[in-house]
Every structure is written in C-alpha cells, then in structure tokens.
Short mmCIF file of C-alpha atoms in Angstrom, two decimals:
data_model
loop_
_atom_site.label_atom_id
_atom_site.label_comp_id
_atom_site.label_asym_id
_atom_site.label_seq_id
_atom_site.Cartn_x
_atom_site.Cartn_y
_atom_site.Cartn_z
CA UNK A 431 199.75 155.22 -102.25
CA UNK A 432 202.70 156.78 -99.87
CA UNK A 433 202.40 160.11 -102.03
CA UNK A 434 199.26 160.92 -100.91
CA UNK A 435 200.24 160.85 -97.48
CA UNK A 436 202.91 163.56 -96.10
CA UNK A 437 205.44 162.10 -95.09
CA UNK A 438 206.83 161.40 -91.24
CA UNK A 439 209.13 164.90 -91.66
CA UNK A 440 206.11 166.84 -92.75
CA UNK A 441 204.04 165.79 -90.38
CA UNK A 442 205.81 166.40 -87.63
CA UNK A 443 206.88 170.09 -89.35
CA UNK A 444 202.52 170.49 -89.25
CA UNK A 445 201.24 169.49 -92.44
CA UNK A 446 198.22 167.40 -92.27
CA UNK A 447 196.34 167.83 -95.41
CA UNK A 448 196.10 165.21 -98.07
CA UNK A 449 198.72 165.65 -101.04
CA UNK A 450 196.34 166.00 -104.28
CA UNK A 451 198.02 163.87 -107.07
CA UNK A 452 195.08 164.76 -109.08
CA UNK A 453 194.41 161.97 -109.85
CA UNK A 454 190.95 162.51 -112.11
CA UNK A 455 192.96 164.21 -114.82
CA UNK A 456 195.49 161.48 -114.92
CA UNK A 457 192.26 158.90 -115.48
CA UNK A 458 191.07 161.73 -117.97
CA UNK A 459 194.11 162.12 -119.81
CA UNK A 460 194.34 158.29 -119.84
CA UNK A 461 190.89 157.88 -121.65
CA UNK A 462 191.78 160.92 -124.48
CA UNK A 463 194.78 159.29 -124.94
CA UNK A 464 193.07 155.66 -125.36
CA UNK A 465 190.40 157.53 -127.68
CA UNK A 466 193.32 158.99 -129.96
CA UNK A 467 194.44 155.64 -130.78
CA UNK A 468 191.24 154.05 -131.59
CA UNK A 469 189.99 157.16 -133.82
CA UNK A 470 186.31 156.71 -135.20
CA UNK A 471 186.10 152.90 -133.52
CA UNK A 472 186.28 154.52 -130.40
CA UNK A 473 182.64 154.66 -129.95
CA UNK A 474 182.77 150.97 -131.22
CA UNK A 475 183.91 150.47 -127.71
CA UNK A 476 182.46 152.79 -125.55
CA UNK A 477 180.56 151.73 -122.35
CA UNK A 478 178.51 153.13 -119.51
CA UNK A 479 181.38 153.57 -117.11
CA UNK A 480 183.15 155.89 -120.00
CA UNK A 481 180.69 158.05 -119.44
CA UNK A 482 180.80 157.42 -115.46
CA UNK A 483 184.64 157.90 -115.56
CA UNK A 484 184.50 161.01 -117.32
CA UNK A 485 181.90 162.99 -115.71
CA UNK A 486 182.70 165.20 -112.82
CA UNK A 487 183.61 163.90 -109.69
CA UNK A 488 182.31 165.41 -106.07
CA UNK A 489 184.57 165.81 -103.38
CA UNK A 490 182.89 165.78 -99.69
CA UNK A 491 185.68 165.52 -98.12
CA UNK A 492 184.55 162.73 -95.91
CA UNK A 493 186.96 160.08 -97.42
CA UNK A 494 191.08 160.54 -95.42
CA UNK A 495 192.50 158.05 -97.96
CA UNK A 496 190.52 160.29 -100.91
CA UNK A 497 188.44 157.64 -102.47
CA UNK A 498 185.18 160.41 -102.62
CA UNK A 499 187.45 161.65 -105.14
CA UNK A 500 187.32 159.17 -107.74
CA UNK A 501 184.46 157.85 -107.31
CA UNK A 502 182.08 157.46 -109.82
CA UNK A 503 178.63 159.34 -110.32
CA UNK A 504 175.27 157.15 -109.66
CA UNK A 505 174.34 154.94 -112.60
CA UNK A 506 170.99 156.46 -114.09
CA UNK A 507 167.45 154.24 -114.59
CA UNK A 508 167.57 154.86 -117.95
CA UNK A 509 171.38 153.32 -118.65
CA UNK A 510 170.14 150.42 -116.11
CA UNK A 511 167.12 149.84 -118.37
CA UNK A 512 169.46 149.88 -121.63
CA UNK A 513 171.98 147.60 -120.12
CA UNK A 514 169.40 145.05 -118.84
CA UNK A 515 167.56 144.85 -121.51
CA UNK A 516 170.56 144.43 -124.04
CA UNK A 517 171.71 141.68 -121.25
CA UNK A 518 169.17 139.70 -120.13
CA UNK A 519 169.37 137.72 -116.69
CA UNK A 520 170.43 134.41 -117.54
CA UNK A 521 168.40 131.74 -115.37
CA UNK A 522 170.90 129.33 -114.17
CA UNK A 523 168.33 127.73 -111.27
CA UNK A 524 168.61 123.79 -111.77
CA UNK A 525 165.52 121.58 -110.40
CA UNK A 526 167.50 118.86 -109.91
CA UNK A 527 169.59 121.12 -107.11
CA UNK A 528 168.49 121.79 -103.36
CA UNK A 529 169.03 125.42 -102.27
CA UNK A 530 171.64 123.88 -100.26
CA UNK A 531 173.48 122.48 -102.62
CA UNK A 532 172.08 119.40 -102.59
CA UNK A 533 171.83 117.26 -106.10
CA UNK A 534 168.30 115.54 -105.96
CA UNK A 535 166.88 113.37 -108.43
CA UNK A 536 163.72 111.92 -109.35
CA UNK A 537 163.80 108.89 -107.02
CA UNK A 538 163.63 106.70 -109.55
CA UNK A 539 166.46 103.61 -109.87
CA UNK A 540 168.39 103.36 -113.02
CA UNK A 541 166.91 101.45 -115.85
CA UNK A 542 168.19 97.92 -116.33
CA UNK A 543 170.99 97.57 -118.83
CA UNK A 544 169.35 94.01 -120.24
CA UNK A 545 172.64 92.31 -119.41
CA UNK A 546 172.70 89.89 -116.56
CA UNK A 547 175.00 90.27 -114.31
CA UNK A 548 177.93 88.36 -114.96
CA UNK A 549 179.19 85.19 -112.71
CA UNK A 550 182.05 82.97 -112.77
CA UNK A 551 181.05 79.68 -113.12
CA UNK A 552 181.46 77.14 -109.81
CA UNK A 553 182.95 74.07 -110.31
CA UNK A 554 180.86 71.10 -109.87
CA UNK A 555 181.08 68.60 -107.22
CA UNK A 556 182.04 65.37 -108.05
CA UNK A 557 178.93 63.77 -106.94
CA UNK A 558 177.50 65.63 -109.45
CA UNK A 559 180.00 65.05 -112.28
CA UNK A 560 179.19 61.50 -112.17
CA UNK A 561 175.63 61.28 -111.85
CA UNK A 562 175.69 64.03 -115.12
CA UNK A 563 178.23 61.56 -116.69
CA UNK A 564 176.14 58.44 -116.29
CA UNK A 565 173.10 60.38 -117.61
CA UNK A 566 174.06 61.56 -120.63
CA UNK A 567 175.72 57.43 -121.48
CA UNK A 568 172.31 55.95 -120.92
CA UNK A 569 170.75 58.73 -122.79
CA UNK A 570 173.30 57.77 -125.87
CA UNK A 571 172.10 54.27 -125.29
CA UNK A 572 168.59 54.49 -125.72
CA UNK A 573 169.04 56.28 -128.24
CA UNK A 574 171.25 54.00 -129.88
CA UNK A 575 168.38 51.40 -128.95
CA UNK A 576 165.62 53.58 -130.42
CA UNK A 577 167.37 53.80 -133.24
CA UNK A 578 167.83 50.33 -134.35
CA UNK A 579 165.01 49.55 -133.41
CA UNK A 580 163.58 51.98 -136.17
CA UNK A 581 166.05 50.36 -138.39
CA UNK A 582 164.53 47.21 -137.86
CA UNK A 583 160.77 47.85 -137.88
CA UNK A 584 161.50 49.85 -141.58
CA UNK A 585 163.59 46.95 -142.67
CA UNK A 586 160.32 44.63 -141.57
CA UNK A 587 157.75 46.73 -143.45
CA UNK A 588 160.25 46.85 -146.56
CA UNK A 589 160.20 42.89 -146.54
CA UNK A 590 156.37 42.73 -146.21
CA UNK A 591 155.48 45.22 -149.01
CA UNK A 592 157.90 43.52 -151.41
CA UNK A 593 156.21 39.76 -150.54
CA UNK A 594 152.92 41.88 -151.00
CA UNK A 595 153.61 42.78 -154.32
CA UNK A 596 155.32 39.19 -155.62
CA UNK A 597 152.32 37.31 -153.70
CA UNK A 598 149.85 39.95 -155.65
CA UNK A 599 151.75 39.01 -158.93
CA UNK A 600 151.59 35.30 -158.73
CA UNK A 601 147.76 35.54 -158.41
CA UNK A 602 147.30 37.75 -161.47
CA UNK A 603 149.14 35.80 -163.46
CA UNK A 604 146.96 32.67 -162.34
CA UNK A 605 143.64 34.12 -163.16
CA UNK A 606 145.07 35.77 -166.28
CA UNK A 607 145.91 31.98 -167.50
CA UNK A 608 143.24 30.94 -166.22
CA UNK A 609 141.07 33.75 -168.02
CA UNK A 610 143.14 32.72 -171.15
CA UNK A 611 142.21 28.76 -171.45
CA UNK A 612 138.80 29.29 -170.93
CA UNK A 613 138.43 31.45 -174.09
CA UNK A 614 140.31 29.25 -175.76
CA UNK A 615 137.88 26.48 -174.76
CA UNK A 616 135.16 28.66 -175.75
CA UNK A 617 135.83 29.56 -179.04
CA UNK A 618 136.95 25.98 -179.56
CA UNK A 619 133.48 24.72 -179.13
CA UNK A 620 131.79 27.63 -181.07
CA UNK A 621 133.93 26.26 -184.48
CA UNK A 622 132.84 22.67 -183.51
CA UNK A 623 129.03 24.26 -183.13
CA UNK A 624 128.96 26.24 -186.44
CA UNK A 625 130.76 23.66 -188.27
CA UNK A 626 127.93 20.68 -188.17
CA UNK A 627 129.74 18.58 -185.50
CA UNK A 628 128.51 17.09 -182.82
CA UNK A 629 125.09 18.48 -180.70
CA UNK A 630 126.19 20.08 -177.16
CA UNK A 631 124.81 17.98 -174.59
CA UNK A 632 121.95 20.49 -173.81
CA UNK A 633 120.53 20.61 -177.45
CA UNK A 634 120.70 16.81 -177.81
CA UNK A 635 118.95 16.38 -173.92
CA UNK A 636 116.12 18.53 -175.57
CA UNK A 637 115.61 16.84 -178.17
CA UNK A 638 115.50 13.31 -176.84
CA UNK A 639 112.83 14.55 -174.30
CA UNK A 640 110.69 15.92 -177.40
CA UNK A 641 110.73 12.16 -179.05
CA UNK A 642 109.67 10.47 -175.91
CA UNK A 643 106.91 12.90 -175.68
CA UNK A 644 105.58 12.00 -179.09
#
C-alpha cells in the first residue's frame, strides 16, 4: 500500500499525484496466467466475477487511495437472473423461533415416560412393624385352623360314605338270602304238589266246604 503513496521526500519536493502500480494488468496477467494452467477446463471454472474482473475498469478519479480503479463493473439482470435461478434462496425461517431469537414451542408439556417416578423406600416405624408382624401370625393361624379343619370334615365324609356302602351291602345280602329260601320253599312244595302228596291247605278247605254242602 506505501507504493502508491509518494513518499515524505517527494512530497515535500511537490509531487502529489497517486503512483499508478497498474494494478488492473497485474489482476489481468494473473487470470491469463491461471487460464494457461487449466487449458480447456478453464471454462469448467469460470464465474461471473471472471467476466467482472476482466472487463474494463473506469477511473473517475474520485477515489485518493484508487479503489475506482479496480473496481468492478455493475452485475447485469440477466447474470442475476442466471445465478438465482441456478441458486435458489434457501428458506432457513424456523416456526419454532421468535424474530428475536426466542425458541418457542407449542405449549404443550412433555409426554409422560410411563415410568413412575422413582422413591427410596422409608423405613417403617416400629409401631408399625409390630402390628404388620402380629398380622401376618394370626393370618398363618387361621389358616392353619381352616385347614385342618378341612382335613377333618373330608376325613368325616370319607368315614360316612365307606359305612354307607358296608351298611348298603349287609342289606343286599339279607334280601338276596332271603330272596333265595323262599324259592327254595317254593319249588319244594310244587314237587310235593305234582307228585300226589299231600292237598295244600286251600284245596283241601274247598273241598271239605263242598261235602258239607251236599
């Protein structure tokens, strides 16, 4: 930057003019050098500024330090319309963010995880130790109770069904003998009948009371 500027000698000797370092053919020669080295996939990589940088460049004099100089010629509609619509605007707006900055959410709370919050258990007083003590020994009683108890009544019904069954056998086997002597008797007098042996009573009744009638 000091060589565009005389220096404090010069100055004071008169000179007040700008030093031109020519500095557009340096930024020319720069780019055809740069071109020479990528040959034919130069234009692979050519922009819109190329064209900016190599156009030329109107001096009006109105800039001390020289920037009027270098720079660069007025992009055109058309190369605006071909770079926007090769690059699209990219919407990066998010709802859930205030224009301040602000994060804002829905206002809802967060869902419930489904797992209760976990406690440490408290130690029981000893009040309460006992009384839970002497609880659960009378509940080991009764049930002790109950269950003889059951023991006993199914024992019981056991003993009944059994007499049941020996009282119901002793009668059959009565009326079974008993069944059996009277056919016995029964055919006994049938072979006494058919045989010529004595009348039965009945027949010899009859026939008494048929002679007295005579």
């Amino acid at each position: 930057m000091a060589d565009r500027f005389p220096s404090l000698e010069d100055f004071s000797a008169g000179q007040t003019e700008v030093a031109d370092t020519n500095g557009a053919a340096d930024e020319s020669d720069f780019l055809a050098r740069e071109r020479a080295v990528l040959g034919d996939d130069a234009d692979q990589f050519a922009t819109a500024q190329d064209h900016v940088a190599t156009s030329e460049n109107v001096d009006t004099g109105d800039d001390l330090l020289g920037g009027a100089e270098d720079a660069p010629a007025a992009v055109s509609h058309e190369e605006m319309s071909g770079f926007e619509s090769s690059f699209p605007a990219i919407e990066t707006q998010n709802e859930q963010v205030a224009p301040g900055g602000t994060i804002t959410g829905t206002g809802a709370p967060f869902p419930p995880t489904g797992y209760p919050s976990y406690k440490e258990p408290e130690e029981e007083p000893e009040p309460v130790r006992e009384w839970r003590e002497r609880r659960d020994a009378d509940i080991s009683r009764r049930a002790e109770i109950s269950e003889e108890k059951k023991q006993s009544t199914v024992k019981k019904a056991r003993e009944d069904i059994d007499d049941f069954y020996v009282s119901y056998n002793n009668k059959t086997d009565k009326l079974r003998a008993q069944t059996r002597a009277e056919a016995e008797q029964f055919l006994a007098n049938r072979e006494d009948t058919s045989s010529g042996g004595a009348v039965p009573a009945v027949l010899a009744k009859n026939g008494s009371a048929s002679c007295c009638s005579i």
